[in-house]
Short mmCIF file of C-alpha atoms in Angstrom, two decimals:
data_model
loop_
_atom_site.label_atom_id
_atom_site.label_comp_id
_atom_site.label_asym_id
_atom_site.label_seq_id
_atom_site.Cartn_x
_atom_site.Cartn_y
_atom_site.Cartn_z
CA MET A 1 -11.62 -28.40 -35.81
CA SER A 2 -11.18 -25.89 -32.98
CA GLU A 3 -13.87 -23.35 -32.24
CA ALA A 4 -13.15 -19.88 -33.59
CA ARG A 5 -12.42 -17.29 -30.91
CA LYS A 6 -14.97 -14.53 -30.58
CA ASN A 7 -15.25 -11.06 -29.13
CA PRO A 8 -15.88 -10.95 -25.37
CA ASP A 9 -19.57 -10.93 -24.45
CA ALA A 10 -21.35 -9.98 -21.22
CA PHE A 11 -20.40 -13.31 -19.63
CA ALA A 12 -16.72 -12.85 -20.45
CA PHE A 13 -16.81 -9.34 -19.02
CA GLN A 14 -18.34 -10.57 -15.76
CA VAL A 15 -15.72 -13.34 -15.45
CA MET A 16 -12.90 -10.89 -16.22
CA LEU A 17 -14.24 -8.50 -13.60
CA VAL A 18 -14.07 -11.26 -10.97
CA LEU A 19 -10.56 -12.27 -12.10
CA CYS A 20 -9.31 -8.68 -11.95
CA LEU A 21 -10.83 -8.32 -8.49
CA ILE A 22 -8.98 -11.46 -7.36
CA TRP A 23 -5.68 -10.43 -8.93
CA GLY A 24 -6.01 -6.88 -7.64
CA CYS A 25 -6.20 -7.92 -4.00
CA GLN A 26 -3.06 -10.09 -4.12
CA GLN A 27 -0.51 -7.45 -3.16
CA VAL A 28 -2.71 -6.09 -0.37
CA LEU A 29 -3.20 -9.59 1.03
CA ILE A 30 0.54 -10.34 0.96
CA LYS A 31 1.36 -7.07 2.69
CA SER A 32 -1.40 -7.53 5.28
CA ALA A 33 -0.17 -11.01 6.22
CA ALA A 34 3.54 -10.06 6.18
CA VAL A 35 3.54 -9.54 9.95
CA ASP A 36 2.72 -13.26 10.41
CA ILE A 37 4.48 -14.82 7.43
CA ALA A 38 7.36 -13.46 5.37
CA PRO A 39 6.26 -12.50 1.83
CA VAL A 40 8.85 -14.83 0.28
CA MET A 41 7.38 -17.74 2.28
CA GLN A 42 3.88 -16.75 1.17
CA ALA A 43 5.06 -16.89 -2.43
CA ALA A 44 6.76 -20.25 -1.90
CA PHE A 45 3.75 -21.85 -0.20
CA ARG A 46 1.28 -20.54 -2.77
CA ASN A 47 3.38 -21.89 -5.64
CA GLY A 48 3.80 -25.24 -3.90
CA ILE A 49 0.07 -25.68 -3.25
CA ALA A 50 -0.86 -24.68 -6.80
CA ALA A 51 1.91 -26.87 -8.31
CA VAL A 52 0.42 -29.96 -6.62
CA LEU A 53 -3.08 -29.12 -7.86
CA VAL A 54 -1.93 -28.35 -11.42
CA GLY A 55 0.27 -31.45 -11.44
CA LEU A 56 -2.74 -33.60 -10.59
CA LEU A 57 -4.67 -31.90 -13.38
CA VAL A 58 -1.89 -32.68 -15.86
CA CYS A 59 -2.05 -36.32 -14.74
CA PHE A 60 -5.79 -36.32 -15.36
CA ARG A 61 -5.72 -34.52 -18.72
CA GLY A 62 -2.37 -35.75 -19.99
CA GLY A 63 0.57 -33.64 -21.10
CA TRP A 64 3.59 -35.21 -19.44
CA ALA A 65 4.62 -36.69 -22.79
CA GLN A 66 5.89 -33.27 -23.87
CA VAL A 67 8.26 -32.91 -20.94
CA GLY A 68 11.14 -34.34 -22.98
CA SER A 69 10.97 -31.51 -25.52
CA THR A 70 10.04 -28.67 -23.18
CA TRP A 71 11.91 -29.15 -19.91
CA ARG A 72 14.75 -26.74 -20.71
CA ALA A 73 12.40 -23.89 -21.57
CA GLY A 74 10.22 -24.94 -18.64
CA LEU A 75 13.10 -24.59 -16.19
CA LEU A 76 13.93 -21.13 -17.55
CA ALA A 77 10.30 -19.99 -17.46
CA GLY A 78 9.96 -21.34 -13.92
CA ALA A 79 13.13 -19.58 -12.77
CA LEU A 80 11.87 -16.27 -14.15
CA PHE A 81 8.45 -16.85 -12.57
CA GLY A 82 10.10 -17.46 -9.20
CA LEU A 83 12.25 -14.37 -9.67
CA GLU A 84 9.13 -12.31 -10.32
CA PHE A 85 7.62 -13.35 -7.00
CA LEU A 86 10.90 -12.80 -5.19
CA PHE A 87 10.93 -9.20 -6.43
CA ILE A 88 7.28 -8.81 -5.41
CA ALA A 89 7.94 -10.25 -1.95
CA GLU A 90 10.98 -8.08 -1.26
CA GLY A 91 9.47 -5.02 -2.91
CA LEU A 92 6.36 -5.11 -0.73
CA LYS A 93 8.59 -4.74 2.32
CA LEU A 94 9.68 -1.34 1.01
CA THR A 95 6.87 0.12 -1.07
CA SER A 96 3.09 0.23 -1.00
CA ALA A 97 0.74 -2.38 -2.41
CA ALA A 98 -0.72 0.34 -4.66
CA HIS A 99 2.68 1.05 -6.20
CA MET A 100 3.37 -2.65 -6.66
CA SER A 101 0.01 -3.19 -8.36
CA VAL A 102 0.74 -0.52 -10.98
CA PHE A 103 4.43 -1.14 -11.65
CA LEU A 104 3.97 -4.92 -11.87
CA TYR A 105 1.64 -4.39 -14.81
CA THR A 106 4.43 -2.91 -16.91
CA ALA A 107 5.09 -6.56 -17.87
CA PRO A 108 3.38 -6.31 -21.31
CA ILE A 109 5.80 -3.49 -22.19
CA PHE A 110 8.80 -5.76 -21.61
CA THR A 111 7.07 -8.66 -23.38
CA ALA A 112 6.44 -6.52 -26.45
CA LEU A 113 10.04 -5.27 -26.52
CA GLY A 114 11.42 -8.80 -26.17
CA LEU A 115 9.21 -10.25 -28.90
CA HIS A 116 9.99 -7.28 -31.18
CA PHE A 117 13.64 -8.31 -31.32
CA MET A 118 13.00 -12.08 -31.35
CA MET A 119 10.13 -12.55 -33.81
CA PRO A 120 9.66 -10.70 -37.12
CA SER A 121 5.89 -11.22 -36.85
CA GLU A 122 5.85 -9.33 -33.53
CA ARG A 123 7.40 -6.07 -34.72
CA LEU A 124 6.09 -3.06 -32.84
CA ARG A 125 3.97 -0.52 -34.68
CA LEU A 126 3.99 3.25 -34.24
CA LEU A 127 1.11 3.31 -31.75
CA GLN A 128 2.87 0.68 -29.64
CA TRP A 129 6.13 2.64 -29.59
CA LEU A 130 4.17 5.71 -28.49
CA GLY A 131 2.58 3.59 -25.77
CA ILE A 132 6.01 2.49 -24.55
CA LEU A 133 7.22 6.09 -24.40
CA LEU A 134 4.05 7.13 -22.54
CA ALA A 135 4.43 4.26 -20.04
CA PHE A 136 8.06 5.05 -19.24
CA ALA A 137 7.24 8.75 -18.92
CA GLY A 138 4.54 7.75 -16.46
CA ILE A 139 7.02 5.63 -14.50
CA ALA A 140 9.42 8.59 -14.29
CA LEU A 141 6.63 10.87 -13.08
CA ALA A 142 5.41 8.32 -10.52
CA PHE A 143 8.95 7.81 -9.21
CA ALA A 144 9.42 11.56 -8.88
CA GLY A 145 6.33 11.84 -6.72
CA GLY A 146 6.78 8.93 -4.32
CA VAL A 147 3.93 8.56 -1.86
CA SER A 148 4.07 12.24 -1.02
CA LEU A 149 6.85 14.74 -1.56
CA ASP A 150 7.80 14.92 2.11
CA GLN A 151 7.96 11.11 2.39
CA LEU A 152 10.06 10.41 -0.70
CA ASP A 153 13.02 8.26 0.34
CA GLY A 154 15.47 5.73 -1.00
CA GLN A 155 13.59 2.80 0.54
CA MET A 156 10.41 3.61 -1.35
CA LEU A 157 12.34 4.07 -4.59
CA LEU A 158 14.07 0.71 -4.10
CA GLY A 159 10.72 -0.98 -3.55
CA ASP A 160 9.33 0.65 -6.69
CA GLY A 161 12.42 -0.47 -8.57
CA LEU A 162 11.86 -4.06 -7.43
CA ALA A 163 8.26 -3.77 -8.64
CA ILE A 164 9.54 -2.77 -12.09
CA LEU A 165 11.96 -5.73 -12.01
CA ALA A 166 9.02 -8.00 -11.14
CA GLY A 167 7.24 -6.71 -14.24
CA LEU A 168 10.41 -7.30 -16.26
CA ALA A 169 10.66 -10.90 -15.00
CA TRP A 170 6.97 -11.48 -15.80
CA GLY A 171 7.47 -10.08 -19.29
CA ALA A 172 10.58 -12.22 -19.83
CA THR A 173 8.62 -15.32 -18.74
CA THR A 174 6.05 -14.63 -21.45
CA VAL A 175 8.79 -14.16 -24.04
CA VAL A 176 10.32 -17.53 -23.11
CA VAL A 177 6.94 -19.25 -23.37
CA ARG A 178 6.11 -17.61 -26.71
CA GLY A 179 9.55 -18.20 -28.22
CA SER A 180 10.02 -21.85 -27.24
CA ARG A 181 8.32 -25.24 -27.53
CA LEU A 182 6.22 -24.24 -24.54
CA SER A 183 4.03 -22.28 -26.97
CA GLU A 184 2.85 -25.65 -28.34
CA ALA A 185 2.56 -27.40 -24.96
CA PRO A 186 -0.65 -27.63 -22.90
CA ALA A 187 -1.21 -24.53 -20.76
CA THR A 188 -1.39 -26.75 -17.67
CA LEU A 189 2.12 -28.12 -18.28
CA THR A 190 3.53 -24.62 -18.79
CA LEU A 191 1.85 -23.45 -15.60
CA PHE A 192 3.18 -26.48 -13.72
CA TYR A 193 6.76 -25.66 -14.75
CA GLN A 194 6.37 -22.10 -13.50
CA LEU A 195 4.80 -23.08 -10.19
CA ALA A 196 7.05 -26.06 -9.39
CA VAL A 197 10.37 -24.43 -10.32
CA GLY A 198 9.27 -21.18 -8.69
CA PHE A 199 8.43 -23.05 -5.51
CA ALA A 200 11.82 -24.79 -5.38
CA GLY A 201 13.70 -21.56 -6.07
CA LEU A 202 11.83 -19.54 -3.47
CA VAL A 203 12.28 -22.22 -0.80
CA LEU A 204 16.03 -22.23 -1.52
CA ILE A 205 16.18 -18.43 -1.28
CA ALA A 206 14.18 -18.47 1.96
CA LEU A 207 16.55 -21.09 3.35
CA LEU A 208 19.70 -19.16 2.37
CA SER A 209 18.30 -15.86 3.69
CA GLY A 210 17.16 -17.31 7.00
CA GLN A 211 13.44 -16.74 6.27
CA ILE A 212 12.49 -20.41 5.96
CA GLY A 213 10.93 -20.51 9.43
CA ASP A 214 9.73 -16.91 9.46
CA PHE A 215 6.00 -17.56 9.85
CA THR A 216 3.30 -17.95 12.46
CA LEU A 217 0.20 -19.99 11.62
CA THR A 218 -2.42 -17.34 12.33
CA PRO A 219 -5.81 -17.34 10.55
CA LEU A 220 -4.63 -14.41 8.41
CA ALA A 221 -1.41 -16.18 7.38
CA VAL A 222 -3.14 -19.47 6.57
CA GLY A 223 -6.00 -17.72 4.78
CA SER A 224 -3.60 -15.61 2.72
CA VAL A 225 -1.58 -18.63 1.57
CA LEU A 226 -4.64 -20.78 0.80
CA PHE A 227 -6.34 -17.96 -1.11
CA GLN A 228 -3.21 -17.27 -3.17
CA GLY A 229 -2.47 -20.95 -3.79
CA ILE A 230 -5.96 -22.24 -4.57
CA VAL A 231 -7.98 -19.27 -5.77
CA VAL A 232 -5.30 -17.13 -7.45
CA SER A 233 -2.62 -19.52 -8.71
CA PHE A 234 -4.92 -22.44 -9.55
CA ILE A 235 -8.53 -21.45 -10.19
CA SER A 236 -8.03 -17.94 -11.60
CA TYR A 237 -5.09 -18.87 -13.85
CA LEU A 238 -6.92 -21.86 -15.32
CA THR A 239 -10.03 -19.71 -15.82
CA TRP A 240 -7.88 -17.16 -17.67
CA PHE A 241 -6.48 -19.88 -19.96
CA TRP A 242 -10.03 -21.13 -20.59
CA LEU A 243 -11.11 -17.63 -21.59
CA LEU A 244 -8.16 -17.35 -23.98
CA ARG A 245 -9.40 -20.46 -25.81
CA LYS A 246 -12.88 -18.97 -26.20
CA TYR A 247 -12.30 -15.25 -26.79
CA LEU A 248 -9.89 -12.97 -28.64
CA ALA A 249 -6.80 -12.41 -26.49
CA SER A 250 -6.30 -8.77 -27.52
CA ASN A 251 -9.80 -7.87 -26.37
CA LEU A 252 -9.44 -9.74 -23.08
CA ALA A 253 -6.17 -7.89 -22.44
CA VAL A 254 -8.05 -4.60 -22.35
CA PHE A 255 -10.25 -5.87 -19.52
CA SER A 256 -7.25 -7.24 -17.58
CA PHE A 257 -5.89 -3.73 -17.01
CA ILE A 258 -8.69 -3.10 -14.56
CA THR A 259 -6.54 -5.13 -12.13
CA PRO A 260 -4.15 -2.33 -11.08
CA LEU A 261 -7.14 -0.07 -10.43
CA PHE A 262 -8.47 -2.63 -7.96
CA GLY A 263 -5.00 -3.00 -6.47
CA VAL A 264 -4.64 0.73 -5.86
CA THR A 265 -8.18 0.97 -4.47
CA PHE A 266 -7.65 -1.92 -2.04
CA GLY A 267 -4.32 -0.44 -0.93
CA VAL A 268 -5.88 2.93 -0.15
CA VAL A 269 -9.08 1.60 1.45
CA LEU A 270 -7.77 -1.42 3.36
CA LEU A 271 -4.20 -0.39 4.18
CA ASP A 272 -4.76 3.36 4.33
CA GLU A 273 -1.96 3.97 1.82
CA PRO A 274 -1.65 7.63 0.80
CA LEU A 275 -1.24 8.61 -2.85
CA SER A 276 0.45 11.64 -4.35
CA LEU A 277 -0.91 13.46 -7.37
CA ASN A 278 2.32 12.65 -9.22
CA PHE A 279 1.81 8.93 -8.68
CA VAL A 280 -1.86 9.01 -9.74
CA ILE A 281 -1.07 10.86 -12.97
CA GLY A 282 1.96 8.67 -13.62
CA ALA A 283 -0.04 5.50 -12.99
CA VAL A 284 -2.71 6.58 -15.48
CA MET A 285 0.03 7.24 -18.06
CA VAL A 286 1.54 3.80 -17.42
CA LEU A 287 -1.78 2.00 -17.81
CA LEU A 288 -2.70 3.92 -20.96
CA GLY A 289 0.71 3.14 -22.41
CA VAL A 290 0.37 -0.55 -21.60
CA ILE A 291 -3.07 -0.65 -23.23
CA MET A 292 -1.66 1.03 -26.37
CA VAL A 293 1.01 -1.67 -26.55
CA SER A 294 -1.06 -4.74 -25.66
CA ALA A 295 -4.33 -3.85 -27.36
CA GLU A 296 -2.98 -2.03 -30.43
CA GLN A 297 -4.91 -4.26 -32.83
CA TRP A 298 -8.13 -3.81 -30.88
CA LEU A 299 -7.63 -0.03 -30.76
CA ARG A 300 -7.12 0.08 -34.52
CA GLN A 301 -10.33 -1.89 -35.03
CA GLN A 302 -12.27 0.54 -32.85
CA LEU A 303 -10.77 3.49 -34.73
CA ARG A 304 -11.84 2.00 -38.06
CA LYS A 305 -15.38 1.62 -36.75
CA VAL A 306 -15.46 5.27 -35.67
CA VAL A 307 -13.95 6.57 -38.91
CA GLY A 308 -15.96 4.17 -41.05
#
């Protein structure tokens, strides 16, 4: 009998803080190393490295037996996963890492909308609809502000738009996983599909776009790829799945939204990215809206405790 999931404790909070710190520095690291290695190649290499490591783990733990019943959904999930990183890679050429960090985390909004129309058990409640409206209002406000009013241009808006599309692709990936046989497959197999198919797709895109050889093996480039492939895509993702088996997912989701705050902070401190008041207010609205959607059950529980 499986162990019942519990509320996050101090240990879970400490682990989540480290994970959010790792995830929050991704966009800054990609942008910093872009001068030495094209972002799309960074994404391809990271997925390839992690796919090998996860594949070996599947061999060790087992799970290949379910390939026959999951490969179609796996290919679709992997294609969407690769598309997400393509949008991130191209978007970071045009917009700031801070913007990417915030807009990427609109993914739960798109997941909730997709599941609402696919699964009767996932119907959105009033608080979640209000969260969606608040998030999209925040996006509109953030878009209106740009980096600063005198720097607002079409290039920045296009980059922000690609960041939203990355969030959409991430959300769609989750919908595919939840609505297919992948929901019953080992997490390692699902992750392998995403990494392996994403790697193949990104290499093909890099080849067709002439970016396949667009890299120089500097310490920054190698360090960026190794960190993303080993620490982010392998260790941190598996740690996240381990936490989900031990603790309540809705409560962990609340902690995960610290990630964009780290992303914005790293962008400002390390890359000297300026922020407009419009973007800051809009970003707060987006994050609050996402929390209302993703952690609606947890919020209701806290409200009952206060009222009760």
